[in-house]
Tab-separated table of C-alpha atoms and ligand atoms in Angstrom:
chain	number	residue	atom	x	y	z
C	1	MET	CA	18.860	-10.014	14.849
C	2	ALA	CA	17.746	-12.967	12.785
C	3	ASP	CA	19.746	-13.815	9.688
C	4	TYR	CA	18.006	-14.108	6.340
C	5	LEU	CA	18.564	-15.842	3.029
C	6	ARG	CA	20.417	-13.505	0.697
C	7	ARG	CA	18.608	-14.721	-2.361
C	8	SER	CA	16.146	-11.852	-2.974
C	9	TRP	CA	15.264	-9.446	-0.195
C	10	ALA	CA	13.516	-6.138	0.354
C	11	VAL	CA	15.077	-3.436	2.495
C	12	VAL	CA	12.473	-1.346	4.311
C	13	ASP	CA	13.992	1.877	5.596
C	14	LEU	CA	12.197	2.989	8.766
C	15	ASP	CA	13.995	6.346	8.801
C	16	ARG	CA	12.508	7.154	5.415
C	17	LEU	CA	9.105	6.070	6.668
C	18	SER	CA	9.543	8.514	9.572
C	19	HIS	CA	10.609	11.255	7.173
C	20	ASN	CA	7.491	10.714	5.055
C	21	VAL	CA	5.168	10.691	8.058
C	22	ARG	CA	6.690	13.923	9.397
C	23	THR	CA	6.482	15.516	5.950
C	24	LEU	CA	2.797	14.635	5.710
C	25	GLN	CA	2.118	15.726	9.303
C	26	ALA	CA	3.700	19.111	8.599
C	27	HIS	CA	1.364	19.479	5.613
C	28	LEU	CA	-1.837	18.772	7.597
C	29	ALA	CA	-4.301	21.394	8.675
C	30	PRO	CA	-3.872	22.164	12.397
C	31	GLY	CA	-5.536	19.580	14.630
C	32	CYS	CA	-6.021	17.150	11.759
C	33	ARG	CA	-5.253	13.536	12.631
C	34	MET	CA	-3.594	10.938	10.468
C	35	MET	CA	-4.720	7.400	9.766
C	36	GLY	CA	-1.859	5.290	8.464
C	37	VAL	CA	-3.277	2.843	5.937
C	38	VAL	CA	-1.475	-0.472	6.459
C	39	LYS	CA	-3.746	-2.789	4.477
C	40	ALA	CA	-2.205	-5.500	2.311
C	41	ASP	CA	0.676	-5.937	4.758
C	42	ALA	CA	1.404	-2.205	4.637
C	43	TYR	CA	1.500	-2.253	0.836
C	44	GLY	CA	4.000	-5.095	1.026
C	45	HIS	CA	6.302	-3.339	3.508
C	46	GLY	CA	5.310	-5.496	6.500
C	47	ASP	CA	2.436	-4.195	8.606
C	48	VAL	CA	3.770	-4.903	12.098
C	49	TYR	CA	7.047	-2.974	11.784
C	50	VAL	CA	5.304	-0.187	9.902
C	51	ALA	CA	2.453	0.082	12.426
C	52	ARG	CA	4.881	0.171	15.368
C	53	GLN	CA	6.838	2.964	13.741
C	54	LEU	CA	3.661	4.908	12.929
C	55	ALA	CA	2.567	4.621	16.567
C	56	ARG	CA	5.937	6.009	17.717
C	57	LEU	CA	5.503	8.944	15.334
C	58	GLY	CA	2.153	9.947	16.761
C	59	VAL	CA	-0.055	8.646	13.965
C	60	GLN	CA	-3.449	8.295	15.665
C	61	TRP	CA	-5.268	5.634	13.635
C	62	LEU	CA	-4.569	2.632	11.420
C	63	GLY	CA	-6.650	1.512	8.438
C	64	VAL	CA	-6.824	-2.087	7.181
C	65	SER	CA	-8.885	-3.842	4.538
C	66	ASN	CA	-10.335	-6.650	6.644
C	67	ILE	CA	-10.702	-8.076	10.132
C	68	GLU	CA	-7.878	-10.597	9.747
C	69	GLU	CA	-5.364	-7.852	9.089
C	70	ALA	CA	-6.678	-6.036	12.149
C	71	LEU	CA	-6.515	-9.124	14.370
C	72	SER	CA	-2.965	-9.848	13.274
C	73	LEU	CA	-1.924	-6.324	14.285
C	74	ARG	CA	-3.648	-6.765	17.664
C	75	ALA	CA	-1.926	-10.137	18.130
C	76	HIS	CA	1.382	-8.325	17.642
C	77	GLY	CA	0.563	-5.845	20.364
C	78	ILE	CA	-0.503	-2.889	18.224
C	79	GLN	CA	-2.903	-0.824	20.320
C	80	LEU	CA	-3.832	2.114	18.073
C	81	PRO	CA	-7.465	2.476	17.027
C	82	ILE	CA	-8.014	0.447	13.841
C	83	LEU	CA	-10.668	1.062	11.198
C	84	VAL	CA	-11.630	-1.934	9.074
C	85	LEU	CA	-12.256	-0.264	5.707
C	86	GLY	CA	-13.965	-3.218	4.066
C	87	MET	CA	-16.857	-5.489	4.960
C	88	THR	CA	-16.713	-7.820	7.965
C	89	PRO	CA	-19.292	-10.612	8.119
C	90	PRO	CA	-21.919	-9.386	10.618
C	91	GLU	CA	-21.543	-12.582	12.684
C	92	GLN	CA	-18.141	-11.281	13.732
C	93	ALA	CA	-19.488	-8.301	15.675
C	94	GLU	CA	-18.324	-9.803	18.963
C	95	LEU	CA	-14.824	-10.401	17.618
C	96	LEU	CA	-14.627	-6.810	16.335
C	97	CYS	CA	-15.719	-5.499	19.705
C	98	GLY	CA	-13.484	-7.830	21.709
C	99	HIS	CA	-10.430	-6.479	19.901
C	100	ASP	CA	-11.479	-2.866	20.010
C	101	LEU	CA	-11.870	-2.567	16.231
C	102	THR	CA	-13.949	0.019	14.410
C	103	GLN	CA	-16.030	-1.288	11.541
C	104	THR	CA	-17.036	0.551	8.379
C	105	VAL	CA	-20.806	0.569	7.804
C	106	HIS	CA	-21.648	0.982	4.134
C	107	SER	CA	-25.440	0.495	3.964
C	108	LEU	CA	-28.536	0.383	6.124
C	109	GLU	CA	-28.998	-3.283	5.315
C	110	TYR	CA	-25.519	-4.058	6.617
C	111	ALA	CA	-26.057	-1.822	9.658
C	112	LEU	CA	-29.171	-3.840	10.567
C	113	LEU	CA	-27.320	-7.163	10.299
C	114	LEU	CA	-24.441	-5.826	12.389
C	115	GLU	CA	-26.909	-4.430	14.944
C	116	ALA	CA	-28.651	-7.786	15.270
C	117	SER	CA	-25.364	-9.604	15.735
C	118	ALA	CA	-24.073	-7.065	18.277
C	119	ALA	CA	-27.366	-7.265	20.189
C	120	ARG	CA	-27.189	-11.078	20.276
C	121	SER	CA	-23.672	-10.892	21.697
C	122	GLY	CA	-24.556	-8.068	24.058
C	123	VAL	CA	-21.819	-5.747	22.724
C	124	GLU	CA	-21.726	-2.170	21.490
C	125	LEU	CA	-19.733	-1.737	18.325
C	126	ASP	CA	-17.730	1.296	17.186
C	127	VAL	CA	-18.392	2.130	13.552
C	128	HIS	CA	-17.629	4.748	10.943
C	129	ILE	CA	-20.247	5.487	8.302
C	130	LYS	CA	-19.041	5.280	4.694
C	131	VAL	CA	-20.795	7.429	2.118
C	132	ASP	CA	-20.342	7.075	-1.621
C	133	THR	CA	-19.951	10.470	-3.281
C	134	GLY	CA	-19.008	9.256	-6.741
C	135	MET	CA	-16.635	6.307	-6.453
C	136	SER	CA	-19.560	3.860	-6.819
C	137	ARG	CA	-17.845	1.401	-4.519
C	138	LEU	CA	-18.807	0.874	-0.846
C	139	GLY	CA	-21.094	3.358	0.875
C	140	PHE	CA	-24.519	4.916	1.305
C	141	VAL	CA	-25.053	6.670	-2.043
C	142	ALA	CA	-24.920	10.336	-1.072
C	143	HIS	CA	-24.807	12.173	-4.375
C	144	GLY	CA	-27.302	12.973	-7.103
C	145	GLY	CA	-30.924	11.910	-6.677
C	146	ALA	CA	-30.094	9.435	-3.909
C	147	ALA	CA	-28.653	12.044	-1.539
C	148	ARG	CA	-31.837	12.634	0.457
C	149	ASP	CA	-32.583	8.907	0.945
C	150	SER	CA	-29.063	8.276	2.102
C	151	VAL	CA	-29.358	10.915	4.818
C	152	GLU	CA	-32.472	9.156	6.079
C	153	GLN	CA	-30.724	5.781	5.968
C	154	VAL	CA	-27.589	7.009	7.723
C	155	SER	CA	-29.805	8.512	10.430
C	156	GLN	CA	-31.529	5.171	10.897
C	157	ALA	CA	-28.192	3.344	11.075
C	158	CYS	CA	-26.878	5.801	13.659
C	159	ALA	CA	-29.988	5.359	15.796
C	160	LEU	CA	-29.366	1.621	16.232
C	161	PRO	CA	-28.686	1.004	19.917
C	162	HIS	CA	-25.688	-1.327	19.562
C	163	LEU	CA	-23.755	0.746	17.004
C	164	ARG	CA	-21.764	3.845	17.983
C	165	ALA	CA	-20.923	5.982	14.952
C	166	GLY	CA	-17.861	7.994	15.914
C	167	GLY	CA	-16.881	8.854	12.361
C	168	ILE	CA	-18.038	9.300	8.805
C	169	PHE	CA	-16.032	9.202	5.603
C	170	THR	CA	-15.970	9.112	1.839
C	171	HIS	CA	-13.330	8.205	-0.751
C	172	PHE	CA	-12.085	10.177	-3.760
C	173	ALA	CA	-11.878	8.704	-7.255
C	174	VAL	CA	-9.539	11.158	-9.015
C	175	ALA	CA	-7.836	13.252	-6.331
C	176	ASP	CA	-4.535	12.204	-7.927
C	177	GLU	CA	-5.338	13.837	-11.290
C	178	LEU	CA	-4.836	17.563	-11.575
C	179	GLY	CA	-6.697	18.198	-14.851
C	180	GLU	CA	-9.673	20.558	-14.578
C	181	ALA	CA	-12.329	17.859	-15.112
C	182	SER	CA	-10.833	15.687	-12.366
C	183	ALA	CA	-10.427	18.633	-9.992
C	184	ALA	CA	-14.081	19.551	-10.607
C	185	PHE	CA	-15.127	15.967	-9.887
C	186	THR	CA	-13.163	15.916	-6.620
C	187	ARG	CA	-14.672	19.242	-5.548
C	188	GLY	CA	-18.103	17.800	-6.410
C	189	GLN	CA	-17.420	14.752	-4.230
C	190	PHE	CA	-16.357	17.016	-1.384
C	191	ARG	CA	-19.499	19.160	-1.778
C	192	ALA	CA	-21.692	16.057	-1.710
C	193	PHE	CA	-19.914	14.906	1.466
C	194	MET	CA	-20.288	18.289	3.159
C	195	GLY	CA	-23.917	18.422	2.033
C	196	ALA	CA	-24.599	15.048	3.651
C	197	LEU	CA	-22.869	16.181	6.861
C	198	GLU	CA	-24.976	19.323	6.963
C	199	ALA	CA	-28.236	17.438	6.428
C	200	LEU	CA	-27.247	14.967	9.149
C	201	GLU	CA	-26.347	17.766	11.496
C	202	ALA	CA	-29.791	19.296	10.899
C	203	ARG	CA	-31.107	16.030	12.343
C	204	GLY	CA	-28.889	16.369	15.363
C	205	LEU	CA	-26.196	13.953	14.128
C	206	ARG	CA	-22.584	15.025	14.509
C	207	PHE	CA	-19.481	12.941	13.958
C	208	GLY	CA	-16.201	13.417	15.774
C	209	LEU	CA	-14.107	12.150	12.871
C	210	ARG	CA	-14.983	13.323	9.372
C	211	HIS	CA	-12.444	12.144	6.769
C	212	CYS	CA	-12.181	11.984	3.010
C	213	CYS	CA	-8.559	12.406	1.886
C	214	ASN	CA	-6.405	9.543	0.664
C	215	SER	CA	-2.724	10.382	-0.011
C	216	ALA	CA	-3.554	12.277	-3.194
C	217	GLY	CA	-6.296	14.259	-1.467
C	218	THR	CA	-3.952	14.968	1.428
C	219	ILE	CA	-1.292	16.283	-0.942
C	220	ASN	CA	-3.475	18.190	-3.417
C	221	TYR	CA	-6.452	19.407	-1.383
C	222	PRO	CA	-5.373	20.775	2.034
C	223	GLU	CA	-8.753	22.498	2.367
C	224	MET	CA	-10.395	19.035	2.462
C	225	HIS	CA	-8.395	17.525	5.329
C	226	LEU	CA	-11.254	17.902	7.885
C	227	ASP	CA	-10.626	15.913	11.118
C	228	MET	CA	-8.403	13.171	9.703
C	229	VAL	CA	-6.651	12.052	6.520
C	230	ARG	CA	-6.095	8.454	5.432
C	231	SER	CA	-2.588	8.143	4.037
C	232	GLY	CA	-1.384	4.995	2.370
C	233	ILE	CA	0.967	5.188	-0.586
C	234	ALA	CA	2.597	8.474	0.492
C	235	LEU	CA	3.759	6.901	3.771
C	236	TYR	CA	5.797	4.515	1.683
C	237	GLY	CA	7.361	7.393	-0.228
C	238	LEU	CA	5.651	6.679	-3.531
C	239	ASP	CA	3.657	9.231	-5.502
C	240	PRO	CA	-0.070	8.468	-5.877
C	241	SER	CA	0.286	9.336	-9.576
C	242	PRO	CA	2.671	11.149	-11.924
C	243	ASP	CA	0.536	14.305	-11.410
C	244	CYS	CA	1.515	14.268	-7.722
C	245	ALA	CA	5.230	13.654	-8.367
C	246	GLY	CA	7.492	15.876	-6.334
C	247	ARG	CA	4.711	17.892	-4.646
C	248	LEU	CA	5.958	16.687	-1.270
C	249	ALA	CA	9.568	15.613	-0.719
C	250	LEU	CA	8.805	11.945	-0.044
C	251	ARG	CA	11.477	9.254	0.026
C	252	PRO	CA	10.834	5.705	-1.197
C	253	VAL	CA	10.884	3.317	1.758
C	254	MET	CA	11.436	0.008	-0.014
C	255	GLU	CA	14.391	-1.232	-2.035
C	256	LEU	CA	14.583	-4.635	-3.669
C	257	TYR	CA	17.726	-6.695	-4.203
C	258	SER	CA	18.678	-10.064	-5.577
C	259	THR	CA	21.776	-12.139	-6.246
C	260	VAL	CA	23.680	-13.436	-9.249
C	261	THR	CA	23.788	-17.216	-8.957
C	262	GLN	CA	25.709	-18.170	-12.108
C	263	VAL	CA	27.473	-16.459	-15.015
C	264	LYS	CA	28.087	-18.154	-18.345
C	265	LEU	CA	29.157	-17.349	-21.876
C	266	ILE	CA	26.735	-18.448	-24.576
C	267	GLN	CA	27.498	-18.554	-28.288
C	268	GLU	CA	25.929	-17.051	-31.394
C	269	GLY	CA	22.662	-18.899	-32.100
C	270	ASP	CA	22.156	-20.072	-28.507
C	271	THR	CA	18.751	-19.188	-27.051
C	272	VAL	CA	17.790	-18.041	-23.584
C	273	SER	CA	14.997	-19.195	-21.243
C	274	TYR	CA	11.521	-20.631	-21.838
C	275	GLY	CA	10.052	-20.025	-25.254
C	276	ARG	CA	13.512	-19.264	-26.688
C	277	CYS	CA	12.521	-15.600	-27.154
C	278	PHE	CA	16.094	-14.357	-27.127
C	279	THR	CA	18.763	-15.608	-29.521
C	280	ALA	CA	22.390	-14.579	-29.038
C	281	ARG	CA	23.798	-12.774	-32.083
C	282	ARG	CA	27.327	-13.080	-30.783
C	283	SER	CA	29.157	-14.492	-27.822
C	284	THR	CA	27.058	-13.200	-24.900
C	285	LYS	CA	27.612	-13.218	-21.156
C	286	ILE	CA	24.457	-14.271	-19.310
C	287	ALA	CA	23.907	-13.942	-15.567
C	288	ALA	CA	21.223	-15.975	-13.785
C	289	VAL	CA	19.570	-14.015	-10.962
C	290	ALA	CA	17.514	-15.463	-8.109
C	291	ILE	CA	14.282	-13.533	-8.510
C	292	GLY	CA	11.216	-14.364	-10.572
C	293	TYR	CA	7.518	-13.806	-10.908
C	294	ALA	CA	6.784	-15.711	-7.689
C	295	ASP	CA	8.778	-12.993	-5.934
C	296	GLY	CA	6.720	-10.253	-7.590
C	297	TYR	CA	8.991	-9.615	-10.537
C	298	GLY	CA	6.257	-9.828	-13.180
C	299	ARG	CA	6.628	-12.034	-16.217
C	300	GLU	CA	5.420	-9.152	-18.410
C	301	LEU	CA	8.812	-7.532	-17.755
C	302	SER	CA	10.489	-10.235	-19.878
C	303	GLY	CA	12.711	-8.627	-22.488
C	304	LYS	CA	11.687	-5.106	-21.389
C	305	ALA	CA	13.092	-4.220	-18.012
C	306	ARG	CA	16.569	-3.589	-16.749
C	307	VAL	CA	18.276	-3.897	-13.384
C	308	LEU	CA	21.603	-2.765	-11.940
C	309	VAL	CA	24.730	-4.869	-11.554
C	310	ARG	CA	28.016	-3.320	-10.445
C	311	GLY	CA	26.452	0.130	-10.904
C	312	ARG	CA	25.476	-0.473	-14.519
C	313	PHE	CA	22.197	-1.284	-16.247
C	314	ALA	CA	21.684	-4.809	-17.549
C	315	ASN	CA	18.713	-5.921	-19.659
C	316	VAL	CA	16.386	-8.681	-18.557
C	317	THR	CA	16.833	-11.158	-21.376
C	318	GLY	CA	14.375	-13.878	-22.401
C	319	ARG	CA	11.404	-14.829	-20.271
C	320	VAL	CA	11.267	-14.178	-16.546
C	321	CYS	CA	10.821	-17.551	-14.798
C	322	MET	CA	9.062	-18.348	-11.530
C	323	ASP	CA	12.210	-18.177	-9.415
C	324	GLN	CA	14.853	-16.707	-11.693
C	325	LEU	CA	15.570	-14.291	-14.467
C	326	LEU	CA	18.448	-13.898	-16.896
C	327	LEU	CA	20.507	-10.816	-17.659
C	328	ASP	CA	22.738	-9.859	-20.530
C	329	VAL	CA	25.883	-8.664	-18.734
C	330	THR	CA	28.236	-8.838	-21.718
C	331	HIS	CA	29.176	-5.164	-21.289
C	332	ILE	CA	29.826	-5.343	-17.538
C	333	PRO	CA	33.290	-6.580	-16.519
C	334	GLY	CA	33.821	-8.862	-13.567
C	335	VAL	CA	30.248	-10.017	-12.911
C	336	GLU	CA	30.332	-13.169	-10.818
C	337	ALA	CA	28.110	-15.403	-8.713
C	338	GLY	CA	27.295	-13.662	-5.452
C	339	ASP	CA	27.075	-10.158	-6.910
C	340	VAL	CA	24.174	-8.126	-5.567
C	341	VAL	CA	21.603	-7.122	-8.185
C	342	THR	CA	19.617	-3.935	-7.561
C	343	ILE	CA	16.055	-4.385	-8.772
C	344	VAL	CA	14.737	-1.217	-7.121
C	345	GLY	CA	17.125	1.179	-5.422
C	346	ARG	CA	20.400	2.920	-6.067
C	347	ASP	CA	23.731	1.444	-7.136
C	348	GLY	CA	26.373	4.141	-7.603
C	349	GLU	CA	25.224	6.772	-10.090
C	350	ASN	CA	22.153	4.894	-11.248
C	351	SER	CA	18.843	4.017	-9.693
C	352	LEU	CA	15.576	2.260	-10.453
C	353	SER	CA	12.151	2.850	-8.921
C	354	PHE	CA	8.882	0.997	-8.499
C	355	ASP	CA	7.474	3.630	-10.868
C	356	ASP	CA	9.920	2.492	-13.560
C	357	MET	CA	8.844	-1.098	-13.049
C	358	ALA	CA	5.146	-0.191	-12.965
C	359	ARG	CA	5.372	1.785	-16.214
C	360	LEU	CA	6.896	-1.192	-18.030
C	361	SER	CA	4.249	-3.502	-16.567
C	362	GLY	CA	1.390	-1.180	-17.544
C	363	THR	CA	0.310	-0.722	-13.940
C	364	ILE	CA	0.896	1.523	-10.897
C	365	ASN	CA	3.499	1.519	-8.137
C	366	TYR	CA	0.784	0.440	-5.635
C	367	GLU	CA	0.389	-2.911	-7.350
C	368	LYS	CA	4.110	-3.528	-7.673
C	369	VAL	CA	4.870	-3.124	-3.948
C	370	CYS	CA	1.786	-5.124	-2.914
C	371	LEU	CA	2.866	-8.011	-5.103
C	372	ILE	CA	6.362	-8.445	-3.687
C	373	GLY	CA	6.168	-12.139	-2.820
C	374	LYS	CA	5.994	-13.589	0.658
C	375	ARG	CA	9.226	-15.489	0.130
C	376	VAL	CA	11.132	-12.205	-0.095
C	377	PRO	CA	12.312	-11.416	3.456
C	378	ARG	CA	11.717	-7.832	4.600
C	379	VAL	CA	14.840	-6.431	6.225
C	380	TYR	CA	14.215	-3.352	8.382
C	381	ARG	CA	16.845	-0.640	8.377
C	382	GLN	CA	17.109	2.199	10.835
C	383	GLY	CA	19.967	4.473	11.832
C	384	GLY	CA	22.101	2.900	9.102
C	385	GLY	CA	21.842	-0.641	10.514
C	386	ASP	CA	19.545	-3.631	10.172
C	387	VAL	CA	17.136	-3.762	13.102
C	388	GLY	CA	14.914	-6.694	12.216
C	389	VAL	CA	13.749	-9.176	9.611
C	390	VAL	CA	10.361	-10.557	8.716
C	391	ASP	CA	10.641	-13.884	6.928
C	392	TYR	CA	7.208	-15.208	5.961
C	393	VAL	CA	8.480	-18.636	4.895
C	394	TYR	CA	10.879	-19.861	7.552
C	395	GLN	CA	11.946	-18.214	10.781
C	396	GLY	CA	14.768	-20.558	11.682
C	397	LEU	CA	17.917	-19.218	10.034
A	401	PLP	C1	-6.460	2.250	0.403
A	401	PLP	C2	-7.305	3.319	0.925
A	401	PLP	C3	-6.753	4.545	1.319
A	401	PLP	C4	-5.304	4.911	1.091
A	401	PLP	O1	-5.116	5.302	-0.252
A	401	PLP	P1	-3.702	5.857	-0.761
A	401	PLP	O2	-3.976	6.295	-2.134
A	401	PLP	O3	-2.753	4.716	-0.702
A	401	PLP	O4	-3.316	6.941	0.175
A	401	PLP	C5	-7.589	5.465	1.908
A	401	PLP	N1	-8.913	5.199	2.086
A	401	PLP	C6	-9.469	4.047	1.702
A	401	PLP	C7	-10.924	3.824	1.915
A	401	PLP	C8	-8.698	3.078	1.097
A	401	PLP	O5	-9.264	1.928	0.702
């Protein structure tokens, strides 16, 4: 196994990933398939290792945001069916087809451009139709007054000779919120989706793969699983929202560690880091740690967050820098250069989560894991040992 720089690193536990996949699979309606959503480098976890593990676990499909992510997975030998959830420039129809990719079709206009490109290249393209039932993002608008038009337009798209529509899907806006208004909205989205399917079926159009549930939908609405669910965040052991916390026994897959690089005593009146936002009131022991905002440890955490050193919490003191941050470790005996710092994970009795970090940053766990920087090596753990490393910066160590 390749070595890696023990500066800051993320441990990605493949056994926990397996546990989460099996937990979700056990929760699915019988016969329902699972698409593992591995966009954005598998939410920062490293898409190739994650996709390989998902394939071993019997996950049937992968979802990505764009054609480059799909091509990278193909280049690494991943053979599962892949749905490109976002828009691909129509000129790339041949490339999509050549790599056995399924493209989302979100409008008749786009379908016509894709058709023309596929016809020019002499290929037939697999597509899934995306309908918008209330998210107001991509899709044929299939709710409210536009519902009837959209059925006509989807029919026209499906009749195009170089497109093969094997699936149809929609996306929920508030499946993660359990309040009555949100639940009513989700049920309304589902009704609009089922209504569109019925109207299409009346025109002789049936789809093998009907899917609408993201992780939150999968967890909260088993009656909406249909033929497939699209699970992202739950694979990685993170709750889609606080409302979903603990509903399935998921285990966080990623931990994040860094290293103390220097410890020093500063005196009363000395200030710490850029902007001099922290002034020592007494003799204070400061530890420099090799992680900063370029690694995904957001600058907004300056003066707010805490991490673990030698099993104890230490406050992030002064501004977070690009490559480093500073801790007040006055109360922790024995801290020295080389100590491991737990940013997310467990150290003895205490632990920290991406949810903790997200709350302090005013965002969600999704964004925190996606933003772990590319200079943080991903170290894959399985069966208690390290089984591989992805280093995006330098592969030579
Ligand atoms: C990202 C995404 C998902 C996965 O969502 P999670 O909340 O992470 O499960 C599913 N479907 C679509 C269309 C997406 O863009």
